[in-house]
Coordinates of C-alpha atoms in Angstrom, one line a residue:
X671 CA 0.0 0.0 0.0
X672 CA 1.5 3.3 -0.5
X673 CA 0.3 6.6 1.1
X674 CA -0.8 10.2 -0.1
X675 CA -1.5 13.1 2.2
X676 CA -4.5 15.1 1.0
X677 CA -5.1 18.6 0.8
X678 CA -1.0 20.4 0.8
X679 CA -3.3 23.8 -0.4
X680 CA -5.9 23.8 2.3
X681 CA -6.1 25.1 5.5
X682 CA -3.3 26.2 7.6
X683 CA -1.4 25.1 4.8
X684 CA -2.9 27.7 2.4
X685 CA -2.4 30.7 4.2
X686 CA 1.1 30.4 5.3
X687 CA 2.8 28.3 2.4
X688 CA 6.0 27.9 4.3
X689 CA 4.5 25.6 6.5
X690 CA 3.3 23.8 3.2
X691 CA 7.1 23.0 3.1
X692 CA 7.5 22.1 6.2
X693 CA 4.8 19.2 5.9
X694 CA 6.1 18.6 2.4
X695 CA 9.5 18.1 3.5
X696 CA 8.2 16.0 6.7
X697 CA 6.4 13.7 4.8
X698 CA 9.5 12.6 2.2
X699 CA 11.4 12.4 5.1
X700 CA 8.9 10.0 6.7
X701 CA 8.6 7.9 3.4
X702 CA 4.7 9.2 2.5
X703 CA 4.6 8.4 -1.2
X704 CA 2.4 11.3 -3.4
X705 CA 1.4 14.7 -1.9
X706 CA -2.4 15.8 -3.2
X707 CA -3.7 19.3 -3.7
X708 CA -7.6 19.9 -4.0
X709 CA -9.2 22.0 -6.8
X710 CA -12.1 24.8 -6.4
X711 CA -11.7 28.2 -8.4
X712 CA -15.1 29.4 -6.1
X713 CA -17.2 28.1 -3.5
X714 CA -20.8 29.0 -3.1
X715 CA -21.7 31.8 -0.5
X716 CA -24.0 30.9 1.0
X717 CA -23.3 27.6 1.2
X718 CA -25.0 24.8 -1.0
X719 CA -25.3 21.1 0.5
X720 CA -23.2 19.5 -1.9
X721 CA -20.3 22.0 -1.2
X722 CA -17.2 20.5 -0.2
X723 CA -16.1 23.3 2.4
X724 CA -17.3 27.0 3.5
X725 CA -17.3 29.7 1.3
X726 CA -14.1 31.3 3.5
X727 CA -12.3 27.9 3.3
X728 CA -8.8 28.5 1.6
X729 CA -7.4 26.8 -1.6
X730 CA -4.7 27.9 -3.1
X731 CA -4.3 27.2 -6.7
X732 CA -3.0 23.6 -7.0
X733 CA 0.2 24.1 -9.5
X734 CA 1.3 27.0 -7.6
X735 CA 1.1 25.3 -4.4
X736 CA 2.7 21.7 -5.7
X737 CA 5.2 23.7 -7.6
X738 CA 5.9 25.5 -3.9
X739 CA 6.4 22.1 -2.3
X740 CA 8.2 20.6 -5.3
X741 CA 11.1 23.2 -4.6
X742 CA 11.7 21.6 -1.4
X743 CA 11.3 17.9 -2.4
X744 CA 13.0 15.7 -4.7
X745 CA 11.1 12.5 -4.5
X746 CA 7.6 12.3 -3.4
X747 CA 5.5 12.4 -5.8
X748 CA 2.8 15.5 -6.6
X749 CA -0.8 14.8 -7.2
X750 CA -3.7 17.1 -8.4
X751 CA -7.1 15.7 -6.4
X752 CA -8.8 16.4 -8.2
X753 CA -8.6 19.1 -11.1
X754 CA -12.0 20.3 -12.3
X755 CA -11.0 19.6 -16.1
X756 CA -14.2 20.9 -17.5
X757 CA -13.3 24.8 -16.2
X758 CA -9.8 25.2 -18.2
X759 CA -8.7 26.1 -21.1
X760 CA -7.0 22.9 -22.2
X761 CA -3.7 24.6 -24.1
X762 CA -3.5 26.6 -20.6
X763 CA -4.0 23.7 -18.9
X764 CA -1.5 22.0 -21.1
X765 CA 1.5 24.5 -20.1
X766 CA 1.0 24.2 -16.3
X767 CA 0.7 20.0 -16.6
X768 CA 3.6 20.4 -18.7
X769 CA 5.4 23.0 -16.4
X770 CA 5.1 21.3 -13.5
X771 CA 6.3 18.1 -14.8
X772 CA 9.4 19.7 -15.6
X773 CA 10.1 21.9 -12.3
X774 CA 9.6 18.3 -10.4
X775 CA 11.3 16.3 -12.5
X776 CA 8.8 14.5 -13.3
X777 CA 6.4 13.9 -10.2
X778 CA 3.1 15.1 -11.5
X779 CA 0.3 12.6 -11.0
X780 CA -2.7 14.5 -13.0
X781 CA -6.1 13.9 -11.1
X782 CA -9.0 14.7 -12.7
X783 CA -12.9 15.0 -12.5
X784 CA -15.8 16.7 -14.3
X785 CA -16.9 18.5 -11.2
X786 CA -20.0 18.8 -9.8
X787 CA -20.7 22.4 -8.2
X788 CA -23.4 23.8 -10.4
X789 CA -22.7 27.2 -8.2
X790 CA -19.0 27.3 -9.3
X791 CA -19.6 26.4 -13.2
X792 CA -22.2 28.8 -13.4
X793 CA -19.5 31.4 -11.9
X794 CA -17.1 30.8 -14.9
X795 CA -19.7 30.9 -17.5
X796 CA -19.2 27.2 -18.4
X797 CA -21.8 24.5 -19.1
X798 CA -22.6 21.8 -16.1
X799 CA -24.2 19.6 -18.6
X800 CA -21.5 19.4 -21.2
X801 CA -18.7 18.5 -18.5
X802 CA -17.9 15.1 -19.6
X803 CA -17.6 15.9 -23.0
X804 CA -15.7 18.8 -22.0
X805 CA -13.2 16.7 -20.3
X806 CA -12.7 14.1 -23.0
X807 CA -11.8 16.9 -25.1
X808 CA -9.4 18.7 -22.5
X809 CA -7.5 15.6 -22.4
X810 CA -7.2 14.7 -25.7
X811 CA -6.6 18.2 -26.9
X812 CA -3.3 18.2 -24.4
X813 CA -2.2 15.2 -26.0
X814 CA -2.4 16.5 -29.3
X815 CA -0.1 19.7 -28.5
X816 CA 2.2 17.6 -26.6
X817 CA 2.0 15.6 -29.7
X818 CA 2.9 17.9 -32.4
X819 CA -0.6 17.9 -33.9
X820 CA -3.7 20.4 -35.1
X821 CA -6.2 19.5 -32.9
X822 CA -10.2 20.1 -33.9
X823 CA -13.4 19.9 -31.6
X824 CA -16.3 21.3 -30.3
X825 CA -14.8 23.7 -28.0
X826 CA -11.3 24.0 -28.9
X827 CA -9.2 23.8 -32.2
X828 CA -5.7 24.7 -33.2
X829 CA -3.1 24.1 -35.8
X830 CA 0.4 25.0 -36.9
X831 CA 1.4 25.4 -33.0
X832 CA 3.6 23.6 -30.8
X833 CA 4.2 23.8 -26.7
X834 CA 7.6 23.5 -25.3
X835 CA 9.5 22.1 -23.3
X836 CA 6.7 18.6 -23.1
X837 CA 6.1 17.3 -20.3
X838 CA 8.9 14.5 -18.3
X839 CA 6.6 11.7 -18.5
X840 CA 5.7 10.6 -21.7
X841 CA 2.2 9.4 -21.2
X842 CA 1.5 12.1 -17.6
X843 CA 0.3 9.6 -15.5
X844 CA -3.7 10.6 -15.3
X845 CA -6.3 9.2 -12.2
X846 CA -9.6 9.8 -13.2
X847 CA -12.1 10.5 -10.0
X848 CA -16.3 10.2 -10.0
X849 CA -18.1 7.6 -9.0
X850 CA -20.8 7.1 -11.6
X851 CA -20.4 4.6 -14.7
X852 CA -18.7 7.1 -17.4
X853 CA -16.2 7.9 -14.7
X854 CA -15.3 4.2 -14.3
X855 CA -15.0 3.6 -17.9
X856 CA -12.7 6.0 -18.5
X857 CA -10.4 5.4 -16.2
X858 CA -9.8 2.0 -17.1
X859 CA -9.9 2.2 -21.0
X860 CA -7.4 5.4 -20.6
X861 CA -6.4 6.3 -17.5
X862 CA -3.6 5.5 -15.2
X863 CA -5.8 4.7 -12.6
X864 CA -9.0 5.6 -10.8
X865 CA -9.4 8.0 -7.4
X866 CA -12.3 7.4 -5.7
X867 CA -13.0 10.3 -3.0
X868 CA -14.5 9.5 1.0
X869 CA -15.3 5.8 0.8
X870 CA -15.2 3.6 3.6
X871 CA -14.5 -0.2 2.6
X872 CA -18.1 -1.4 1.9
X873 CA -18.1 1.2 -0.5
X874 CA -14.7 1.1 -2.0
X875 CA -15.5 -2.6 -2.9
X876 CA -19.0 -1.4 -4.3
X877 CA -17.4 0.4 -6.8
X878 CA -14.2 -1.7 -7.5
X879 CA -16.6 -3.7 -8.7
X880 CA -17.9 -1.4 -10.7
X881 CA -14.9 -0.9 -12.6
X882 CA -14.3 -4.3 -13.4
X883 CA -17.3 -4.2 -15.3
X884 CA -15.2 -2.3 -18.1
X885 CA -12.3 -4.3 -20.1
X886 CA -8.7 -2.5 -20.0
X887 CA -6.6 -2.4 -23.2
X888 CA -3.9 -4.3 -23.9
X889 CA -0.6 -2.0 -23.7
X890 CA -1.8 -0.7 -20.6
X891 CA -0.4 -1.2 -16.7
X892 CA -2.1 -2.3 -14.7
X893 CA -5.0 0.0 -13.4
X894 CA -4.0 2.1 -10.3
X895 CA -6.6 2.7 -7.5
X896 CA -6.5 5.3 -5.1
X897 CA -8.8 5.9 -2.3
X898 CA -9.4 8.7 0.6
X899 CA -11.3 7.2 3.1
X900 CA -14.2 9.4 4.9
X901 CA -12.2 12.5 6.7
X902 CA -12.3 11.8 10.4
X903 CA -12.0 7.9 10.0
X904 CA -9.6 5.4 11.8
X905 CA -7.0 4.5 9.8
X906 CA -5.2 1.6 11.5
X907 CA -3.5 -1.7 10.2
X908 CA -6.7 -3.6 10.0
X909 CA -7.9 -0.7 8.1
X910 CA -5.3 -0.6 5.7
X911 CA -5.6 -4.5 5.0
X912 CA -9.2 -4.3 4.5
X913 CA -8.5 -1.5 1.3
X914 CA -5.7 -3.8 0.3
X915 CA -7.7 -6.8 -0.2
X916 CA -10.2 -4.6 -2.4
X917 CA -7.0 -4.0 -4.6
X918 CA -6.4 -0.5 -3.3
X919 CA -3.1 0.4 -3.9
X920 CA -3.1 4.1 -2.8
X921 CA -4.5 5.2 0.5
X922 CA -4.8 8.9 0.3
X923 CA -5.2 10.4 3.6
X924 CA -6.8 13.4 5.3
X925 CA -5.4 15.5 8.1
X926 CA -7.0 18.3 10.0
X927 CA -5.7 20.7 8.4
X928 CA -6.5 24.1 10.9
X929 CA -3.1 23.9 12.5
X930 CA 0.2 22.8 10.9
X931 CA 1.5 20.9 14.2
X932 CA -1.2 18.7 13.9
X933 CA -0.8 17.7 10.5
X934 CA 2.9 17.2 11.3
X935 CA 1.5 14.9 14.0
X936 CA -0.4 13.0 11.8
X937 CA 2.5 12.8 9.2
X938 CA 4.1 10.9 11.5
X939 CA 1.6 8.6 13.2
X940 CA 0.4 7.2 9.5
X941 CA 4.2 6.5 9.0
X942 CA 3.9 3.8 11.6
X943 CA 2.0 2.0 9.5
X944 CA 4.3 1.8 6.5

């Protein structure tokens, strides 16, 4: 099992970035194997049910604050958990992947979703119901510039451009997140592997079941499968087994992130269990 700390822009963690580093550096030192940054642009005020967090919760922006960390680090690796992919510009979004990539050496693991917060889509003038087409296309138009190719769709088309320097990792390892059917399928018929977000082990089975429903391609590894368990929840040996014998292979875990001495706490208690 290897082991992810959530949430390296939220929090404490977000408003003074040097501590950031300090927990970055902490958990490379301690053998914790991806560091994870969250995603919102906006959060509804005042709050809507399905909001992850309050409207005054900070988030800094997940490449600035992985590229922060990355300047301290030299081997853990650097997650986005997940990116909303339907609210960027996919040649923008092309530059930072690629960007980060570099200034890591390659680390980057790309998480991405299609979102889910009609408040925030609405907020940057994009569609809620054409997200998953939207997404298909971000990824594919990335590839294409990375590639050296014109690219045409419904939202975005270019030719006769090209994107340097490409990114390290030749594919950029990508961990799709969702939980419903289109989700599944394309993270194993193209993705590195699949992140499923607050699931306790009834329901990480449910849907590890679900994804085994869908046939991956020859050619590819293996599919990956990270979890986060609900926030709060024990995470203890007998924990960890139970997600291993689902065929999770990536716990990623949650601290409390309001003060940076207890998530260096918690950086080290989880190490115990390595």
């Amino acid at each position: 099992m290897r082991f992810g700390l959530f949430g390296i822009n939220n929090g404490a963690l977000a408003t003074n970035p040097a501590d950031a580093v300090r927990v970055a550096v902490a958990a490379e030192q301690a053998g914790w194997e991806s560091l994870w940054a969250s995603e919102h642009y906006v959060l509804p005020d005042p709050p809507v049910p399905e909001a992850p967090l309050p409207p005054d919760a900070p988030i800094l922006d997940p490449f600035v604050a992985l590229s922060n960390v990355a300047a301290h680090t030299s081997s853990i690796l650097l997650g986005t958990g997940v990116l909303v992919l339907p609210l960027h510009t996919p040649l923008v979004l092309a530059k930072k992947v690629a960007s980060l990539d570099r200034v890591s050496g390659g680390r980057l693991q790309l998480g991405v979703g299609v979102g889910y917060l009609e408040p925030e889509f609405r907020a940057l003038g994009t569609s809620l119901a054409e997200r998953g087409e939207r997404t298909v296309e971000c990824l594919d138009a990335m590839a294409a510039v990375w590639g050296d190719r014109d690219f045409k769709g419904r939202h975005v088309e270019f030719a006769q451009v090209r994107a340097e320097p490409k990114p390290v990792q030749d594919p950029v390892p990508v961990h799709f997140g969702g939980q419903v059917a289109a989700s599944f399928r394309r993270a194993v018929t193209r993705g590195t592997g699949w992140y499923g977000w607050s699931l306790d082990v009834e329901a990480a089975g449910k849907f590890i079941a679900e994804l085994g429903r869908f046939e991956r391609p020859q050619g590819l590894a293996p599919l990956e499968i990270s979890v986060t368990p609900p926030p709060r929840s024990r995470i203890d040996r007998a924990a960890v087994d139970a997600y291993a014998e689902l065929g999770v292979t990536r716990l990623v875990l949650v601290p409390q992130w309001s003060e940076v001495d207890s998530v260096l706490e918690f950086v080290d208690d989880v190490a115990a269990l390595f």
